[in-house]
Short mmCIF file of C-alpha atoms in Angstrom, two decimals:
data_model
loop_
_atom_site.label_atom_id
_atom_site.label_comp_id
_atom_site.label_asym_id
_atom_site.label_seq_id
_atom_site.Cartn_x
_atom_site.Cartn_y
_atom_site.Cartn_z
CA UNK C 28 -22.80 -17.97 12.48
CA UNK C 29 -24.02 -14.46 11.80
CA UNK C 30 -22.09 -12.15 9.45
CA UNK C 31 -23.19 -8.71 10.70
CA UNK C 32 -21.06 -6.82 8.18
CA UNK C 33 -23.08 -8.03 5.21
CA UNK C 34 -26.40 -8.81 6.78
CA UNK C 35 -26.64 -12.49 5.90
CA UNK C 36 -26.03 -15.73 7.76
CA UNK C 37 -24.35 -19.05 7.29
CA UNK C 38 -21.75 -17.87 4.77
CA UNK C 39 -18.56 -18.32 6.71
CA UNK C 40 -18.45 -22.05 7.31
CA UNK C 41 -15.12 -22.23 5.48
CA UNK C 42 -13.50 -19.48 7.59
CA UNK C 43 -10.16 -20.79 8.87
CA UNK C 44 -8.80 -20.05 12.32
CA UNK C 45 -5.47 -20.70 13.99
CA UNK C 46 -4.85 -21.26 17.67
CA UNK C 47 -2.74 -18.53 19.20
CA UNK C 48 -3.59 -16.09 16.41
CA UNK C 49 -6.89 -14.80 17.77
CA UNK C 50 -8.05 -12.56 20.57
CA UNK C 51 -8.64 -14.59 23.75
CA UNK C 52 -12.31 -14.76 24.67
CA UNK C 53 -11.75 -13.05 28.00
CA UNK C 54 -9.53 -10.29 26.62
CA UNK C 55 -10.86 -6.98 25.35
CA UNK C 56 -9.39 -5.35 22.26
CA UNK C 57 -6.73 -2.83 23.30
CA UNK C 58 -7.79 0.49 21.75
CA UNK C 59 -4.56 2.21 22.78
CA UNK C 60 -2.74 0.52 19.90
CA UNK C 61 -4.87 2.36 17.30
CA UNK C 62 -5.12 6.00 16.18
CA UNK C 63 -8.84 5.97 16.97
CA UNK C 64 -11.66 3.46 17.46
CA UNK C 65 -12.11 0.79 14.76
CA UNK C 66 -14.60 1.23 11.93
CA UNK C 67 -16.55 -1.93 12.79
CA UNK C 68 -18.53 -1.93 16.01
CA UNK C 69 -16.42 -3.17 18.91
CA UNK C 70 -19.02 -5.74 19.97
CA UNK C 71 -19.05 -7.23 16.48
CA UNK C 72 -15.27 -7.42 16.41
CA UNK C 73 -15.17 -9.10 19.81
CA UNK C 74 -17.88 -11.60 18.89
CA UNK C 75 -16.22 -12.46 15.58
CA UNK C 76 -12.59 -12.33 16.68
CA UNK C 77 -11.68 -15.55 14.84
CA UNK C 78 -12.82 -14.25 11.46
CA UNK C 79 -10.18 -13.16 8.98
CA UNK C 80 -11.95 -9.87 8.38
CA UNK C 81 -11.61 -9.05 12.08
CA UNK C 82 -7.94 -10.02 12.12
CA UNK C 83 -7.27 -7.91 9.03
CA UNK C 84 -9.09 -4.85 10.34
CA UNK C 85 -7.22 -4.94 13.64
CA UNK C 86 -3.90 -5.56 11.89
CA UNK C 87 -4.16 -2.62 9.48
CA UNK C 88 -5.28 -0.32 12.31
CA UNK C 89 -2.26 -1.35 14.35
CA UNK C 90 0.14 -0.85 11.42
CA UNK C 91 -1.42 2.56 10.78
CA UNK C 92 -0.80 3.66 14.35
CA UNK C 93 2.76 2.33 14.46
CA UNK C 94 3.71 4.08 11.23
CA UNK C 95 2.01 7.35 12.13
CA UNK C 96 3.68 7.48 15.53
CA UNK C 97 7.09 6.77 13.97
CA UNK C 98 6.68 9.53 11.40
CA UNK C 99 5.11 12.02 13.79
CA UNK C 100 8.10 11.68 16.13
CA UNK C 101 10.30 13.10 13.36
CA UNK C 102 8.14 16.10 12.42
CA UNK C 103 6.90 19.24 14.12
CA UNK C 104 3.34 18.61 12.96
CA UNK C 105 0.84 15.97 13.99
CA UNK C 106 -1.36 13.76 11.84
CA UNK C 107 -4.91 14.86 11.23
CA UNK C 108 -7.23 11.93 11.94
CA UNK C 109 -10.25 11.87 9.64
CA UNK C 110 -12.69 9.07 10.40
CA UNK C 111 -15.33 8.72 7.71
CA UNK C 112 -18.22 6.41 6.88
CA UNK C 113 -20.21 5.37 3.84
CA UNK C 114 -23.98 5.39 3.66
CA UNK C 115 -24.09 1.82 2.38
CA UNK C 116 -21.66 0.26 4.84
CA UNK C 117 -18.19 0.59 6.25
CA UNK C 118 -15.79 3.49 6.25
CA UNK C 119 -12.22 4.40 6.89
CA UNK C 120 -9.64 6.30 8.91
CA UNK C 121 -7.48 8.72 6.93
CA UNK C 122 -4.43 9.99 8.80
CA UNK C 123 -2.71 12.81 6.92
CA UNK C 124 0.22 15.05 7.82
CA UNK C 125 0.96 17.85 5.39
CA UNK C 126 3.18 20.94 5.23
CA UNK C 127 5.39 19.53 7.95
CA UNK C 128 9.07 20.20 8.57
CA UNK C 129 10.12 16.73 7.34
CA UNK C 130 7.06 15.55 5.43
CA UNK C 131 5.48 17.63 2.73
CA UNK C 132 2.64 15.12 2.74
CA UNK C 133 2.23 11.77 4.45
CA UNK C 134 -1.00 9.81 4.11
CA UNK C 135 -1.66 6.58 6.03
CA UNK C 136 -5.13 5.41 5.08
CA UNK C 137 -7.23 2.52 6.33
CA UNK C 138 -10.50 1.46 4.70
CA UNK C 139 -12.96 -1.19 5.88
CA UNK C 140 -15.79 -1.33 3.37
CA UNK C 141 -18.49 -3.72 2.22
CA UNK C 142 -21.41 -3.70 -0.13
CA UNK C 143 -22.36 -5.19 -3.49
CA UNK C 144 -20.13 -5.34 -6.54
CA UNK C 145 -21.29 -3.41 -9.58
CA UNK C 146 -22.55 -5.32 -12.62
CA UNK C 147 -19.28 -4.70 -14.46
CA UNK C 148 -17.27 -5.86 -11.45
CA UNK C 149 -19.38 -9.03 -11.17
CA UNK C 150 -18.69 -9.80 -14.84
CA UNK C 151 -14.94 -9.30 -14.37
CA UNK C 152 -15.01 -11.44 -11.24
CA UNK C 153 -16.76 -14.33 -12.99
CA UNK C 154 -14.29 -14.20 -15.86
CA UNK C 155 -11.43 -14.33 -13.37
CA UNK C 156 -12.84 -16.95 -11.01
CA UNK C 157 -14.82 -19.71 -12.64
CA UNK C 158 -17.61 -21.27 -10.65
CA UNK C 159 -19.01 -18.16 -8.98
CA UNK C 160 -22.80 -18.42 -8.85
CA UNK C 161 -24.48 -15.06 -8.38
CA UNK C 162 -25.65 -12.00 -10.25
CA UNK C 163 -25.45 -9.93 -7.08
CA UNK C 164 -22.22 -10.44 -5.13
CA UNK C 165 -21.64 -8.99 -1.66
CA UNK C 166 -18.04 -8.12 -0.86
CA UNK C 167 -15.84 -7.12 2.06
CA UNK C 168 -12.54 -5.31 1.67
CA UNK C 169 -10.03 -4.19 4.28
CA UNK C 170 -6.73 -2.53 3.61
CA UNK C 171 -4.07 0.02 4.43
CA UNK C 172 -2.52 2.35 1.88
CA UNK C 173 0.44 4.59 2.62
CA UNK C 174 2.19 7.25 0.54
CA UNK C 175 4.90 9.43 2.08
CA UNK C 176 6.28 12.45 0.21
CA UNK C 177 9.21 13.88 2.22
CA UNK C 178 10.29 17.49 1.88
CA UNK C 179 13.98 16.72 1.41
CA UNK C 180 14.75 15.42 -2.14
CA UNK C 181 17.41 13.12 -0.68
CA UNK C 182 14.67 11.08 1.02
CA UNK C 183 12.76 8.83 -1.40
CA UNK C 184 9.00 8.72 -1.59
CA UNK C 185 7.61 5.53 -0.07
CA UNK C 186 4.42 3.68 -0.93
CA UNK C 187 2.85 0.51 0.43
CA UNK C 188 -0.56 -1.06 0.24
CA UNK C 189 -1.84 -4.26 1.85
CA UNK C 190 -5.39 -5.49 1.39
CA UNK C 191 -7.82 -8.36 1.89
CA UNK C 192 -10.83 -9.01 -0.33
CA UNK C 193 -13.67 -11.42 0.27
CA UNK C 194 -16.81 -12.25 -1.71
CA UNK C 195 -19.62 -14.74 -1.15
CA UNK C 196 -21.72 -16.27 -3.92
CA UNK C 197 -25.35 -17.35 -3.73
CA UNK C 198 -24.38 -20.83 -2.52
CA UNK C 199 -22.57 -19.30 0.44
CA UNK C 200 -19.14 -20.16 -0.95
CA UNK C 201 -16.37 -17.75 0.08
CA UNK C 202 -13.76 -16.53 -2.35
CA UNK C 203 -10.92 -14.62 -0.71
CA UNK C 204 -7.46 -13.31 -1.50
CA UNK C 205 -4.79 -10.88 -0.36
CA UNK C 206 -2.81 -8.29 -2.26
CA UNK C 207 0.09 -6.05 -1.44
CA UNK C 208 2.82 -3.75 -2.66
CA UNK C 209 5.80 -1.87 -1.27
CA UNK C 210 7.93 0.35 -3.50
CA UNK C 211 10.43 3.18 -3.28
CA UNK C 212 10.76 6.25 -5.51
CA UNK C 213 14.11 8.01 -5.02
CA UNK C 214 15.02 11.36 -6.54
CA UNK C 215 18.73 10.72 -6.00
CA UNK C 216 20.32 7.31 -5.78
CA UNK C 217 21.70 5.95 -2.54
CA UNK C 218 22.63 2.38 -3.39
CA UNK C 219 22.90 1.34 0.26
CA UNK C 220 19.35 2.54 0.93
CA UNK C 221 17.97 0.74 -2.10
CA UNK C 222 19.72 -2.51 -1.26
CA UNK C 223 18.57 -2.30 2.36
CA UNK C 224 15.00 -1.79 1.17
CA UNK C 225 15.11 -4.80 -1.15
CA UNK C 226 16.94 -6.97 1.39
CA UNK C 227 14.20 -6.24 3.93
CA UNK C 228 11.52 -7.28 1.45
CA UNK C 229 13.43 -10.40 0.42
CA UNK C 230 13.86 -11.45 4.04
CA UNK C 231 10.13 -11.05 4.66
CA UNK C 232 9.31 -13.06 1.54
CA UNK C 233 11.90 -15.82 2.07
CA UNK C 234 10.38 -16.70 5.44
CA UNK C 235 7.30 -17.96 3.58
CA UNK C 236 8.46 -18.89 0.07
CA UNK C 237 11.86 -18.26 -1.57
CA UNK C 238 10.12 -17.77 -4.92
CA UNK C 239 8.07 -14.84 -3.64
CA UNK C 240 10.72 -12.13 -3.78
CA UNK C 241 11.99 -12.70 -7.35
CA UNK C 242 8.45 -13.19 -8.66
CA UNK C 243 6.97 -10.22 -6.79
CA UNK C 244 9.94 -7.99 -7.61
CA UNK C 245 9.48 -8.67 -11.32
CA UNK C 246 5.73 -8.07 -10.98
CA UNK C 247 6.44 -4.76 -9.25
CA UNK C 248 8.78 -3.59 -12.03
CA UNK C 249 6.15 -4.48 -14.59
CA UNK C 250 3.28 -2.83 -12.72
CA UNK C 251 4.92 0.54 -11.95
CA UNK C 252 5.72 1.28 -15.57
CA UNK C 253 4.74 4.62 -17.08
CA UNK C 254 4.21 3.45 -20.63
CA UNK C 255 3.84 6.86 -22.26
CA UNK C 256 7.17 7.95 -20.71
CA UNK C 257 9.00 4.65 -21.27
CA UNK C 258 10.21 4.67 -17.67
CA UNK C 259 9.33 3.18 -14.31
CA UNK C 260 7.97 5.17 -11.40
CA UNK C 261 10.72 4.13 -9.00
CA UNK C 262 13.27 1.44 -8.17
CA UNK C 263 10.65 -1.18 -7.43
CA UNK C 264 10.01 -3.44 -4.48
CA UNK C 265 7.36 -6.17 -4.42
CA UNK C 266 3.86 -6.43 -5.85
CA UNK C 267 1.41 -9.31 -5.51
CA UNK C 268 -2.30 -9.85 -6.00
CA UNK C 269 -4.79 -12.73 -5.77
CA UNK C 270 -2.54 -14.40 -3.21
CA UNK C 271 -4.06 -17.37 -1.37
CA UNK C 272 -1.52 -20.14 -1.96
CA UNK C 273 -0.36 -20.29 1.67
CA UNK C 274 -3.84 -20.77 3.09
CA UNK C 275 -5.93 -18.23 4.97
CA UNK C 276 -3.95 -17.78 8.18
CA UNK C 277 -0.48 -18.22 6.71
CA UNK C 278 -1.14 -15.74 3.87
CA UNK C 279 -2.38 -13.24 6.45
CA UNK C 280 0.80 -13.72 8.45
CA UNK C 281 2.90 -13.13 5.34
CA UNK C 282 1.09 -9.87 4.63
CA UNK C 283 1.52 -8.78 8.25
CA UNK C 284 5.23 -9.57 8.15
CA UNK C 285 5.70 -7.49 5.00
CA UNK C 286 3.80 -4.55 6.48
CA UNK C 287 5.64 -4.64 9.80
CA UNK C 288 9.08 -4.91 8.19
CA UNK C 289 8.71 -1.69 6.23
CA UNK C 290 8.25 0.58 9.25
CA UNK C 291 11.80 0.40 10.69
CA UNK C 292 13.35 0.09 7.23
CA UNK C 293 11.89 3.31 5.85
CA UNK C 294 12.20 5.17 9.16
CA UNK C 295 15.96 4.54 9.09
CA UNK C 296 16.19 5.94 5.55
CA UNK C 297 14.36 9.10 6.66
CA UNK C 298 16.63 9.60 9.67
CA UNK C 299 19.71 9.13 7.50
CA UNK C 300 18.78 11.91 5.07
CA UNK C 301 16.40 14.29 6.83
CA UNK C 302 19.18 16.81 7.48
CA UNK C 303 20.96 16.46 4.11
CA UNK C 304 21.59 19.73 2.33
CA UNK C 305 19.93 20.50 -1.01
CA UNK C 306 19.22 23.50 -3.17
CA UNK C 307 16.93 24.89 -5.85
CA UNK C 308 18.17 22.46 -8.54
CA UNK C 309 17.45 19.39 -6.41
CA UNK C 310 14.03 20.71 -5.46
CA UNK C 311 13.08 21.35 -9.09
CA UNK C 312 14.14 17.82 -10.06
CA UNK C 313 12.08 16.41 -7.20
CA UNK C 314 9.02 18.30 -8.45
CA UNK C 315 9.51 17.04 -12.01
CA UNK C 316 9.71 13.45 -10.78
CA UNK C 317 6.63 13.98 -8.64
CA UNK C 318 4.85 14.99 -11.82
CA UNK C 319 5.63 11.51 -13.13
CA UNK C 320 4.26 10.07 -9.87
CA UNK C 321 1.00 11.91 -10.47
CA UNK C 322 0.83 10.67 -14.07
CA UNK C 323 1.12 7.04 -13.00
CA UNK C 324 -1.41 7.33 -10.21
CA UNK C 325 -4.07 9.04 -12.30
CA UNK C 326 -3.59 7.01 -15.48
CA UNK C 327 -2.53 3.52 -14.44
CA UNK C 328 -3.11 2.89 -10.73
CA UNK C 329 -5.64 0.06 -10.29
CA UNK C 330 -6.78 1.19 -6.86
CA UNK C 331 -7.74 4.66 -8.07
CA UNK C 332 -9.45 3.20 -11.13
CA UNK C 333 -11.43 0.79 -8.94
CA UNK C 334 -12.34 3.56 -6.52
CA UNK C 335 -13.56 5.92 -9.24
CA UNK C 336 -15.77 3.14 -10.61
CA UNK C 337 -17.27 2.45 -7.17
CA UNK C 338 -20.38 4.15 -5.93
CA UNK C 339 -19.79 6.44 -2.96
CA UNK C 340 -16.09 6.71 -3.78
CA UNK C 341 -14.32 8.98 -1.29
CA UNK C 342 -12.25 11.21 -3.55
CA UNK C 343 -10.26 12.92 -0.79
CA UNK C 344 -8.90 9.60 0.46
CA UNK C 345 -8.32 8.21 -3.02
CA UNK C 346 -6.28 11.22 -4.10
CA UNK C 347 -4.40 11.60 -0.82
CA UNK C 348 -1.51 9.78 -2.52
CA UNK C 349 -0.80 12.81 -4.71
CA UNK C 350 1.94 15.23 -3.61
CA UNK C 351 1.13 18.80 -2.59
CA UNK C 352 3.30 20.11 -5.40
CA UNK C 353 4.53 18.81 -8.74
CA UNK C 354 6.05 20.26 -11.89
CA UNK C 355 5.76 19.67 -15.62
CA UNK C 356 8.46 21.17 -17.81
CA UNK C 357 8.21 21.10 -21.59
CA UNK C 358 10.66 18.51 -23.01
CA UNK C 359 12.57 18.21 -19.76
CA UNK C 360 15.86 16.31 -19.91
CA UNK C 361 18.56 16.14 -17.23
CA UNK C 362 22.15 17.09 -18.09
CA UNK C 363 24.30 14.18 -19.34
CA UNK C 364 26.30 12.36 -16.65
CA UNK C 365 24.48 14.25 -13.89
CA UNK C 366 23.05 12.68 -10.74
CA UNK C 367 19.60 13.28 -12.19
CA UNK C 368 20.55 11.44 -15.39
CA UNK C 369 21.83 8.57 -13.26
CA UNK C 370 18.38 8.19 -11.69
CA UNK C 371 16.63 8.35 -15.05
CA UNK C 372 18.88 5.60 -16.43
CA UNK C 373 17.83 3.28 -13.62
CA UNK C 374 14.16 4.14 -14.11
CA UNK C 375 14.40 3.17 -17.77
CA UNK C 376 16.34 -0.03 -17.07
CA UNK C 377 15.34 -1.79 -13.80
CA UNK C 378 18.14 -3.53 -11.93
CA UNK C 379 18.54 -6.57 -9.75
CA UNK C 380 19.58 -4.63 -6.64
CA UNK C 381 20.59 -7.72 -4.72
CA UNK C 382 22.88 -9.14 -7.39
CA UNK C 383 26.57 -9.32 -6.59
CA UNK C 384 27.87 -5.82 -5.96
CA UNK C 385 29.76 -4.32 -8.87
#
């Protein structure tokens, strides 16, 4: 069949489908479940409804709308919807709420892009996946990335990212995989919140493979490490990449389950703390910790690194994860035995939050 996204034919013979998981032929795509119209032309989506790239695009758009509507219901401000496109191909929908009553900045970003990998990226890809035959490799990537910086320091910052990547070599062979992450960055510890967050992730993982949660939790702790500070960015969650072990459809369903589970979980945490009292001291600590958040994102984050190395990178969307305000104090150290010191201790020594309660 034709692959209109990349402009070549006959490359998707290995595309897997699953009965009951696609859009019925006689049913139009319901646009009311999205923030705005999809990036890909509606006719193309309808014609290629069984393709994984279509399923992924529609899924991330739906998750974006569900999350935005949940958050917007709690704030006095609305999301700004910024639909953008690239000259080469594809685009995105950046939904951002900033300077709100509850959210200082909330960014829920969808990108649906395709093109050709750079020479350096092709080299890395061949080293990682033996057998790829091509010097020019077309790719397709679809994903959703969310970072929520609440105003109240008692509400943790939340981040999640779910993505699908697909390449095709010169023989028409498809290489595909999924990646994802969900993590929490509290400024003050609420053990019940943290355990609820991890329990939600474990439940989502256990449905598909009981090894996923412990493996992905460990991977998350390792990934969100600020080496030059000898501390982690937050209290972890899950992180996975190059995931294809469940097969095309089943891996997609796992990613969807993880994404869907986070919406009610984090919304409940917001509602619990959005009216908590705080003062100048708590705000200053929040700003210091947000400085660490910025350091990780600009120095270590793979997505930002990949974006900056990509032609036509959209800087505004890439840096939407950064908070509106942050603070760097010279040789800052919290008072011993303080609530702030309690947080820092956890960030230096990750815990198994679902171990038997002590």
